PDB file of C-alpha atoms in Angstrom:
ATOM      1  CA  UNK A   1     218.187  82.905  67.158  1.00 56.00           C
ATOM      2  CA  UNK A   2     219.270  83.884  70.674  1.00 55.00           C
ATOM      3  CA  UNK A   3     217.651  87.352  70.197  1.00 59.00           C
ATOM      4  CA  UNK A   4     214.845  85.902  69.256  1.00 57.00           C
ATOM      5  CA  UNK A   5     214.492  83.570  72.599  1.00 55.00           C
ATOM      6  CA  UNK A   6     215.158  86.137  74.622  1.00 52.00           C
ATOM      7  CA  UNK A   7     212.494  88.285  73.160  1.00 58.00           C
ATOM      8  CA  UNK A   8     209.694  85.719  74.123  1.00 50.00           C
ATOM      9  CA  UNK A   9     211.325  84.758  76.863  1.00 47.00           C
ATOM     10  CA  UNK A  10     210.854  87.803  78.220  1.00 50.00           C
ATOM     11  CA  UNK A  11     207.515  88.144  76.818  1.00 49.00           C
ATOM     12  CA  UNK A  12     206.462  84.847  78.666  1.00 43.00           C
ATOM     13  CA  UNK A  13     207.650  86.342  82.236  1.00 47.00           C
ATOM     14  CA  UNK A  14     205.767  89.431  80.825  1.00 48.00           C
ATOM     15  CA  UNK A  15     202.924  87.421  81.026  1.00 47.00           C
ATOM     16  CA  UNK A  16     202.901  85.956  83.743  1.00 47.00           C
ATOM     17  CA  UNK A  17     203.306  89.044  85.972  1.00 47.00           C
ATOM     18  CA  UNK A  18     200.360  90.112  84.558  1.00 46.00           C
ATOM     19  CA  UNK A  19     198.677  87.243  84.889  1.00 46.00           C
ATOM     20  CA  UNK A  20     199.874  87.629  88.481  1.00 47.00           C
ATOM     21  CA  UNK A  21     198.766  91.409  89.250  1.00 50.00           C
ATOM     22  CA  UNK A  22     194.985  90.904  88.086  1.00 71.00           C
ATOM     23  CA  UNK A  23     194.979  87.738  90.283  1.00 89.00           C
ATOM     24  CA  UNK A  24     194.142  89.049  93.621  1.00 97.00           C
ATOM     25  CA  UNK A  25     194.553  84.709  94.866  1.00 99.00           C
ATOM     26  CA  UNK A  26     196.375  81.973  93.974  1.00 98.00           C
ATOM     27  CA  UNK A  27     199.525  80.029  94.577  1.00 98.00           C
ATOM     28  CA  UNK A  28     203.183  78.168  93.453  1.00 97.00           C
ATOM     29  CA  UNK A  29     204.447  75.181  94.420  1.00 96.00           C
ATOM     30  CA  UNK A  30     204.235  75.437  98.516  1.00 96.00           C
ATOM     31  CA  UNK A  31     202.506  79.136  98.957  1.00 98.00           C
ATOM     32  CA  UNK A  32     199.538  80.479  98.708  1.00 99.00           C
ATOM     33  CA  UNK A  33     199.908  84.431  97.498  1.00 98.00           C
ATOM     34  CA  UNK A  34     197.400  86.761  98.706  1.00 98.00           C
ATOM     35  CA  UNK A  35     197.570  90.203  96.460  1.00 98.00           C
ATOM     36  CA  UNK A  36     200.897  89.499  94.893  1.00 97.00           C
ATOM     37  CA  UNK A  37     202.817  88.671  98.839  1.00 98.00           C
ATOM     38  CA  UNK A  38     202.923  85.082 100.463  1.00 98.00           C
ATOM     39  CA  UNK A  39     199.987  84.158 102.795  1.00 99.00           C
ATOM     40  CA  UNK A  40     200.384  81.267 105.743  1.00 98.00           C
ATOM     41  CA  UNK A  41     197.249  80.502 105.655  1.00 97.00           C
ATOM     42  CA  UNK A  42     195.741  79.104 109.386  1.00 98.00           C
ATOM     43  CA  UNK A  43     191.940  78.978 109.640  1.00 97.00           C
ATOM     44  CA  UNK A  44     189.451  77.174 111.632  1.00 96.00           C
ATOM     45  CA  UNK A  45     186.051  76.157 111.011  1.00 96.00           C
ATOM     46  CA  UNK A  46     183.278  77.947 111.862  1.00 97.00           C
ATOM     47  CA  UNK A  47     179.767  77.677 110.141  1.00 98.00           C
ATOM     48  CA  UNK A  48     177.184  80.062 110.081  1.00 98.00           C
ATOM     49  CA  UNK A  49     173.929  77.936 110.687  1.00 98.00           C
ATOM     50  CA  UNK A  50     175.482  76.579 113.649  1.00 96.00           C
ATOM     51  CA  UNK A  51     175.818  79.517 115.593  1.00 98.00           C
ATOM     52  CA  UNK A  52     172.803  81.715 116.545  1.00 98.00           C
ATOM     53  CA  UNK A  53     173.628  84.791 113.723  1.00 99.00           C
ATOM     54  CA  UNK A  54     173.438  87.487 116.884  1.00 99.00           C
ATOM     55  CA  UNK A  55     176.007  86.241 118.285  1.00 99.00           C
ATOM     56  CA  UNK A  56     178.122  85.738 115.282  1.00 99.00           C
ATOM     57  CA  UNK A  57     180.186  89.408 115.537  1.00 99.00           C
ATOM     58  CA  UNK A  58     181.548  87.467 119.086  1.00 99.00           C
ATOM     59  CA  UNK A  59     182.536  84.430 117.928  1.00 99.00           C
ATOM     60  CA  UNK A  60     184.477  85.852 114.582  1.00 99.00           C
ATOM     61  CA  UNK A  61     185.541  88.292 116.722  1.00 99.00           C
ATOM     62  CA  UNK A  62     186.996  85.049 119.160  1.00 98.00           C
ATOM     63  CA  UNK A  63     188.491  83.667 116.460  1.00 98.00           C
ATOM     64  CA  UNK A  64     190.474  86.691 114.779  1.00 98.00           C
ATOM     65  CA  UNK A  65     191.836  87.148 118.812  1.00 98.00           C
ATOM     66  CA  UNK A  66     192.750  83.496 118.717  1.00 96.00           C
ATOM     67  CA  UNK A  67     195.855  84.349 115.539  1.00 98.00           C
ATOM     68  CA  UNK A  68     192.940  82.759 112.882  1.00 98.00           C
ATOM     69  CA  UNK A  69     193.047  84.731 109.510  1.00 99.00           C
ATOM     70  CA  UNK A  70     190.403  82.530 107.578  1.00 99.00           C
ATOM     71  CA  UNK A  71     187.724  81.323 108.239  1.00 99.00           C
ATOM     72  CA  UNK A  72     186.475  77.581 107.131  1.00 98.00           C
ATOM     73  CA  UNK A  73     182.572  77.467 106.291  1.00 98.00           C
ATOM     74  CA  UNK A  74     180.035  74.461 104.943  1.00 98.00           C
ATOM     75  CA  UNK A  75     176.809  75.318 103.798  1.00 98.00           C
ATOM     76  CA  UNK A  76     173.675  73.547 104.028  1.00 98.00           C
ATOM     77  CA  UNK A  77     171.664  73.663 101.403  1.00 99.00           C
ATOM     78  CA  UNK A  78     168.944  71.470 102.942  1.00 98.00           C
ATOM     79  CA  UNK A  79     168.458  74.724 105.102  1.00 98.00           C
ATOM     80  CA  UNK A  80     169.110  77.379 102.772  1.00 99.00           C
ATOM     81  CA  UNK A  81     166.409  75.360 100.150  1.00 99.00           C
ATOM     82  CA  UNK A  82     164.304  73.536 102.110  1.00 98.00           C
ATOM     83  CA  UNK A  83     161.726  73.388  99.998  1.00 98.00           C
ATOM     84  CA  UNK A  84     162.621  73.249  95.942  1.00 97.00           C
ATOM     85  CA  UNK A  85     162.974  76.451  94.868  1.00 96.00           C
ATOM     86  CA  UNK A  86     162.100  78.203  97.567  1.00 97.00           C
ATOM     87  CA  UNK A  87     165.492  79.948  98.933  1.00 98.00           C
ATOM     88  CA  UNK A  88     165.742  81.321 103.104  1.00 98.00           C
ATOM     89  CA  UNK A  89     168.468  83.917 103.441  1.00 97.00           C
ATOM     90  CA  UNK A  90     167.274  85.148 107.122  1.00 98.00           C
ATOM     91  CA  UNK A  91     168.784  84.782 110.112  1.00 98.00           C
ATOM     92  CA  UNK A  92     171.190  81.800 109.840  1.00 98.00           C
ATOM     93  CA  UNK A  93     171.525  81.670 106.663  1.00 99.00           C
ATOM     94  CA  UNK A  94     171.808  85.062 105.701  1.00 99.00           C
ATOM     95  CA  UNK A  95     175.328  83.778 104.175  1.00 98.00           C
ATOM     96  CA  UNK A  96     176.491  87.033 103.206  1.00 99.00           C
ATOM     97  CA  UNK A  97     175.599  88.854 105.950  1.00 99.00           C
ATOM     98  CA  UNK A  98     178.401  86.785 108.239  1.00 99.00           C
ATOM     99  CA  UNK A  99     181.148  86.476 105.575  1.00 99.00           C
ATOM    100  CA  UNK A 100     180.846  90.617 105.087  1.00 99.00           C
ATOM    101  CA  UNK A 101     181.249  90.512 108.972  1.00 99.00           C
ATOM    102  CA  UNK A 102     184.452  88.143 108.896  1.00 99.00           C
ATOM    103  CA  UNK A 103     185.523  90.003 106.626  1.00 99.00           C
ATOM    104  CA  UNK A 104     185.234  93.585 108.601  1.00 99.00           C
ATOM    105  CA  UNK A 105     186.911  90.996 111.199  1.00 98.00           C
ATOM    106  CA  UNK A 106     189.567  91.077 109.363  1.00 98.00           C
ATOM    107  CA  UNK A 107     189.175  87.224 108.390  1.00 99.00           C
ATOM    108  CA  UNK A 108     189.050  86.014 104.893  1.00 99.00           C
ATOM    109  CA  UNK A 109     186.818  83.079 104.106  1.00 99.00           C
ATOM    110  CA  UNK A 110     186.914  78.954 102.562  1.00 99.00           C
ATOM    111  CA  UNK A 111     184.022  78.548 101.430  1.00 99.00           C
ATOM    112  CA  UNK A 112     182.907  74.265 101.224  1.00 99.00           C
ATOM    113  CA  UNK A 113     179.635  74.511  99.640  1.00 99.00           C
ATOM    114  CA  UNK A 114     179.211  71.125  98.803  1.00 98.00           C
ATOM    115  CA  UNK A 115     176.594  70.316  97.221  1.00 98.00           C
ATOM    116  CA  UNK A 116     177.602  66.753  99.692  1.00 98.00           C
ATOM    117  CA  UNK A 117     178.993  68.484 102.651  1.00 97.00           C
ATOM    118  CA  UNK A 118     179.905  65.931 105.847  1.00 92.00           C
ATOM    119  CA  UNK A 119     178.675  63.110 107.110  1.00 88.00           C
ATOM    120  CA  UNK A 120     177.907  65.138 110.181  1.00 88.00           C
ATOM    121  CA  UNK A 121     175.242  66.984 109.245  1.00 94.00           C
ATOM    122  CA  UNK A 122     171.514  65.304 108.137  1.00 96.00           C
ATOM    123  CA  UNK A 123     172.000  63.119 104.421  1.00 98.00           C
ATOM    124  CA  UNK A 124     174.861  65.397 104.284  1.00 97.00           C
ATOM    125  CA  UNK A 125     173.427  68.553 103.854  1.00 98.00           C
ATOM    126  CA  UNK A 126     171.210  67.278 100.896  1.00 99.00           C
ATOM    127  CA  UNK A 127     167.314  68.941 100.928  1.00 99.00           C
ATOM    128  CA  UNK A 128     165.003  66.064 101.534  1.00 98.00           C
ATOM    129  CA  UNK A 129     163.097  66.956  98.782  1.00 99.00           C
ATOM    130  CA  UNK A 130     165.866  65.463  96.253  1.00 99.00           C
ATOM    131  CA  UNK A 131     165.136  61.895  97.035  1.00 98.00           C
ATOM    132  CA  UNK A 132     161.449  62.106  95.750  1.00 98.00           C
ATOM    133  CA  UNK A 133     162.927  63.707  92.105  1.00 98.00           C
ATOM    134  CA  UNK A 134     162.073  60.716  89.509  1.00 98.00           C
ATOM    135  CA  UNK A 135     166.032  58.504  88.163  1.00 98.00           C
ATOM    136  CA  UNK A 136     167.516  61.169  91.781  1.00 99.00           C
ATOM    137  CA  UNK A 137     171.409  59.942  92.361  1.00 99.00           C
ATOM    138  CA  UNK A 138     173.051  61.737  94.718  1.00 99.00           C
ATOM    139  CA  UNK A 139     177.151  62.292  94.078  1.00 99.00           C
ATOM    140  CA  UNK A 140     176.173  60.066  90.836  1.00 99.00           C
ATOM    141  CA  UNK A 141     176.791  61.877  87.267  1.00 99.00           C
ATOM    142  CA  UNK A 142     173.399  61.734  87.160  1.00 99.00           C
ATOM    143  CA  UNK A 143     171.156  64.444  85.039  1.00 99.00           C
ATOM    144  CA  UNK A 144     169.228  65.220  88.185  1.00 99.00           C
ATOM    145  CA  UNK A 145     171.119  65.357  90.799  1.00 99.00           C
ATOM    146  CA  UNK A 146     173.165  67.592  88.364  1.00 99.00           C
ATOM    147  CA  UNK A 147     170.663  70.000  87.642  1.00 99.00           C
ATOM    148  CA  UNK A 148     169.882  70.533  91.323  1.00 99.00           C
ATOM    149  CA  UNK A 149     173.355  70.899  92.116  1.00 99.00           C
ATOM    150  CA  UNK A 150     173.999  73.866  89.468  1.00 99.00           C
ATOM    151  CA  UNK A 151     170.737  75.388  90.283  1.00 99.00           C
ATOM    152  CA  UNK A 152     171.482  75.395  93.941  1.00 99.00           C
ATOM    153  CA  UNK A 153     175.738  77.038  93.653  1.00 99.00           C
ATOM    154  CA  UNK A 154     174.157  79.271  90.943  1.00 99.00           C
ATOM    155  CA  UNK A 155     171.622  80.865  93.370  1.00 99.00           C
ATOM    156  CA  UNK A 156     174.602  80.548  95.887  1.00 99.00           C
ATOM    157  CA  UNK A 157     176.812  82.220  94.180  1.00 99.00           C
ATOM    158  CA  UNK A 158     173.885  85.162  93.431  1.00 98.00           C
ATOM    159  CA  UNK A 159     174.123  85.351  97.152  1.00 98.00           C
ATOM    160  CA  UNK A 160     178.000  85.633  97.297  1.00 99.00           C
ATOM    161  CA  UNK A 161     180.104  86.241  94.150  1.00 98.00           C
ATOM    162  CA  UNK A 162     180.248  89.613  94.879  1.00 98.00           C
ATOM    163  CA  UNK A 163     182.020  88.884  98.285  1.00 99.00           C
ATOM    164  CA  UNK A 164     185.202  86.488  95.876  1.00 99.00           C
ATOM    165  CA  UNK A 165     188.654  88.418  96.819  1.00 99.00           C
ATOM    166  CA  UNK A 166     188.455  89.202  92.971  1.00 98.00           C
ATOM    167  CA  UNK A 167     185.651  91.744  93.537  1.00 98.00           C
ATOM    168  CA  UNK A 168     186.995  92.723  96.778  1.00 98.00           C
ATOM    169  CA  UNK A 169     185.518  90.198  99.096  1.00 99.00           C
ATOM    170  CA  UNK A 170     186.923  87.856 101.560  1.00 99.00           C
ATOM    171  CA  UNK A 171     186.313  84.675  99.813  1.00 99.00           C
ATOM    172  CA  UNK A 172     189.779  83.591  98.846  1.00 99.00           C
ATOM    173  CA  UNK A 173     189.227  79.429  97.605  1.00 99.00           C
ATOM    174  CA  UNK A 174     185.903  77.268  97.038  1.00 99.00           C
ATOM    175  CA  UNK A 175     185.750  73.712  97.383  1.00 99.00           C
ATOM    176  CA  UNK A 176     184.386  71.050  94.761  1.00 99.00           C
ATOM    177  CA  UNK A 177     182.602  68.442  96.908  1.00 99.00           C
ATOM    178  CA  UNK A 178     183.314  66.880 100.191  1.00 98.00           C
ATOM    179  CA  UNK A 179     185.569  63.581 100.250  1.00 98.00           C
ATOM    180  CA  UNK A 180     184.399  62.296  97.383  1.00 99.00           C
ATOM    181  CA  UNK A 181     186.998  60.110  97.422  1.00 98.00           C
ATOM    182  CA  UNK A 182     186.180  58.169 100.514  1.00 97.00           C
ATOM    183  CA  UNK A 183     182.938  57.349  98.681  1.00 98.00           C
ATOM    184  CA  UNK A 184     183.278  56.726  95.252  1.00 98.00           C
ATOM    185  CA  UNK A 185     186.038  57.506  92.079  1.00 98.00           C
ATOM    186  CA  UNK A 186     183.273  58.716  89.569  1.00 98.00           C
ATOM    187  CA  UNK A 187     185.578  61.456  87.777  1.00 98.00           C
ATOM    188  CA  UNK A 188     182.659  62.369  85.012  1.00 99.00           C
ATOM    189  CA  UNK A 189     180.697  63.537  87.965  1.00 99.00           C
ATOM    190  CA  UNK A 190     183.167  65.566  89.779  1.00 99.00           C
ATOM    191  CA  UNK A 191     183.943  66.467  85.933  1.00 99.00           C
ATOM    192  CA  UNK A 192     180.984  67.520  86.016  1.00 99.00           C
ATOM    193  CA  UNK A 193     180.569  69.455  89.555  1.00 99.00           C
ATOM    194  CA  UNK A 194     184.243  71.412  88.265  1.00 99.00           C
ATOM    195  CA  UNK A 195     182.209  72.831  84.879  1.00 99.00           C
ATOM    196  CA  UNK A 196     179.438  74.439  87.147  1.00 99.00           C
ATOM    197  CA  UNK A 197     181.571  75.831  90.099  1.00 99.00           C
ATOM    198  CA  UNK A 198     183.627  77.595  86.986  1.00 99.00           C
ATOM    199  CA  UNK A 199     180.749  79.011  85.794  1.00 99.00           C
ATOM    200  CA  UNK A 200     179.076  80.069  88.485  1.00 99.00           C
ATOM    201  CA  UNK A 201     183.136  81.212  90.947  1.00 99.00           C
ATOM    202  CA  UNK A 202     185.832  82.908  89.390  1.00 98.00           C
ATOM    203  CA  UNK A 203     188.146  81.970  92.913  1.00 99.00           C
ATOM    204  CA  UNK A 204     190.334  79.239  93.092  1.00 99.00           C
ATOM    205  CA  UNK A 205     189.015  75.478  93.908  1.00 99.00           C
ATOM    206  CA  UNK A 206     190.066  72.668  96.049  1.00 99.00           C
ATOM    207  CA  UNK A 207     189.708  69.138  97.337  1.00 99.00           C
ATOM    208  CA  UNK A 208     189.585  67.178 100.299  1.00 98.00           C
ATOM    209  CA  UNK A 209     190.439  63.937 101.039  1.00 97.00           C
ATOM    210  CA  UNK A 210     191.671  61.904 103.313  1.00 96.00           C
ATOM    211  CA  UNK A 211     195.660  60.750 102.995  1.00 94.00           C
ATOM    212  CA  UNK A 212     195.312  57.382 101.365  1.00 96.00           C
ATOM    213  CA  UNK A 213     195.858  56.647  97.808  1.00 97.00           C
ATOM    214  CA  UNK A 214     192.365  55.232  96.908  1.00 98.00           C
ATOM    215  CA  UNK A 215     191.213  58.190  98.639  1.00 98.00           C
ATOM    216  CA  UNK A 216     193.239  60.440  96.951  1.00 98.00           C
ATOM    217  CA  UNK A 217     192.989  59.404  93.594  1.00 98.00           C
ATOM    218  CA  UNK A 218     189.342  58.668  94.202  1.00 98.00           C
ATOM    219  CA  UNK A 219     188.426  63.060  94.772  1.00 98.00           C
ATOM    220  CA  UNK A 220     191.400  64.318  92.560  1.00 98.00           C
ATOM    221  CA  UNK A 221     190.047  66.587  90.008  1.00 98.00           C
ATOM    222  CA  UNK A 222     192.604  67.995  87.167  1.00 98.00           C
ATOM    223  CA  UNK A 223     193.240  71.209  87.477  1.00 98.00           C
ATOM    224  CA  UNK A 224     192.128  71.441  91.238  1.00 99.00           C
ATOM    225  CA  UNK A 225     193.921  71.480  94.269  1.00 99.00           C
ATOM    226  CA  UNK A 226     193.937  68.522  95.891  1.00 98.00           C
ATOM    227  CA  UNK A 227     194.062  68.479  99.644  1.00 98.00           C
ATOM    228  CA  UNK A 228     194.251  65.919 102.760  1.00 96.00           C
ATOM    229  CA  UNK A 229     192.451  66.247 106.227  1.00 93.00           C
ATOM    230  CA  UNK A 230     193.019  64.337 109.290  1.00 88.00           C
ATOM    231  CA  UNK A 231     196.334  63.683 109.774  1.00 84.00           C
ATOM    232  CA  UNK A 232     199.638  66.510 108.892  1.00 85.00           C
ATOM    233  CA  UNK A 233     202.131  64.036 108.327  1.00 83.00           C
ATOM    234  CA  UNK A 234     200.559  61.296 106.907  1.00 89.00           C
ATOM    235  CA  UNK A 235     198.915  62.992 104.779  1.00 92.00           C
ATOM    236  CA  UNK A 236     200.644  65.641 103.231  1.00 95.00           C
ATOM    237  CA  UNK A 237     202.637  62.470 102.416  1.00 95.00           C
ATOM    238  CA  UNK A 238     199.961  60.732 100.488  1.00 96.00           C
ATOM    239  CA  UNK A 239     199.465  63.832  98.393  1.00 96.00           C
ATOM    240  CA  UNK A 240     202.831  64.201  97.405  1.00 94.00           C
ATOM    241  CA  UNK A 241     203.181  60.874  96.424  1.00 96.00           C
ATOM    242  CA  UNK A 242     199.058  59.590  94.956  1.00 97.00           C
ATOM    243  CA  UNK A 243     198.741  63.633  93.455  1.00 97.00           C
ATOM    244  CA  UNK A 244     200.492  62.342  90.341  1.00 94.00           C
ATOM    245  CA  UNK A 245     198.995  65.356  87.612  1.00 97.00           C
ATOM    246  CA  UNK A 246     200.920  69.058  87.970  1.00 97.00           C
ATOM    247  CA  UNK A 247     197.932  71.318  87.543  1.00 98.00           C
ATOM    248  CA  UNK A 248     196.521  69.375  91.108  1.00 98.00           C
ATOM    249  CA  UNK A 249     199.914  70.030  92.960  1.00 98.00           C
ATOM    250  CA  UNK A 250     200.536  73.555  95.105  1.00 98.00           C
ATOM    251  CA  UNK A 251     200.664  74.324  98.612  1.00 98.00           C
ATOM    252  CA  UNK A 252     199.999  72.014 100.777  1.00 97.00           C
ATOM    253  CA  UNK A 253     196.363  72.870 103.064  1.00 96.00           C
ATOM    254  CA  UNK A 254     195.188  70.149 106.271  1.00 94.00           C
ATOM    255  CA  UNK A 255     191.576  70.972 104.730  1.00 90.00           C
ATOM    256  CA  UNK A 256     190.453  69.674 109.048  1.00 90.00           C
ATOM    257  CA  UNK A 257     192.735  68.785 111.548  1.00 86.00           C
ATOM    258  CA  UNK A 258     191.001  66.188 113.626  1.00 78.00           C
ATOM    259  CA  UNK A 259     191.387  67.679 117.980  1.00 70.00           C
ATOM    260  CA  UNK A 260     189.914  64.727 119.373  1.00 63.00           C
ATOM    261  CA  UNK A 261     188.238  61.438 118.023  1.00 59.00           C
ATOM    262  CA  UNK A 262     184.745  62.257 116.561  1.00 58.00           C
ATOM    263  CA  UNK A 263     182.401  59.644 118.537  1.00 54.00           C
ATOM    264  CA  UNK A 264     178.431  58.865 117.496  1.00 49.00           C
ATOM    265  CA  UNK A 265     175.633  58.349 119.416  1.00 45.00           C
TER     266      UNK A 265
END
């Protein structure tokens, strides 16, 4: 009996070793792991669509010179698909080119495609034509919205899918939604988004929410790493306190560390 248990445990550990060997980017309880080695993620936000594409090499070199090893990047749906079904990947919208340049400069990528990205961009990055679709309700378990979001994510994956770390590229992780817990708690919607992302990408996913119980519980997705933004100390403590699903736990990451207060005019 003891021999059978030993053989079973050996098989389990062997399988875990195989998974680790074929998964180029993963994590355990407290560490990100890249190609089998601990990876201290030193990241900064720099969006290609906010920078003239002629300046991308200069800005990426400066980011690397600052000591960063990872670039967090929003992509804005309204600029990539200004009219429904019409995709623009030229100039500042050539996301794949930006990611390739980042890799050439020694930088990895955390992709933040939304579909809602941030309040600082018009309508959170949603294209205006969404408002013309009958029955549309954004950020909701709404068939028209999910169909449009799926088409967008799939088209984006066509552009950058071969740049995932699983294909030798720089994309390490993909964020699902953004600070959804500050907006709602529709977990059917979040689950539907997870299905869309899982079909399109094969790197780890994470969520990013504020460090309160309501925000974390509202934005959490089972099986997806839960992270916080804002104050490091309060956010990390809140994540450990309020996220109880073990499939959403892992190393701590501050998804947006605020250096100053945003003032709107």
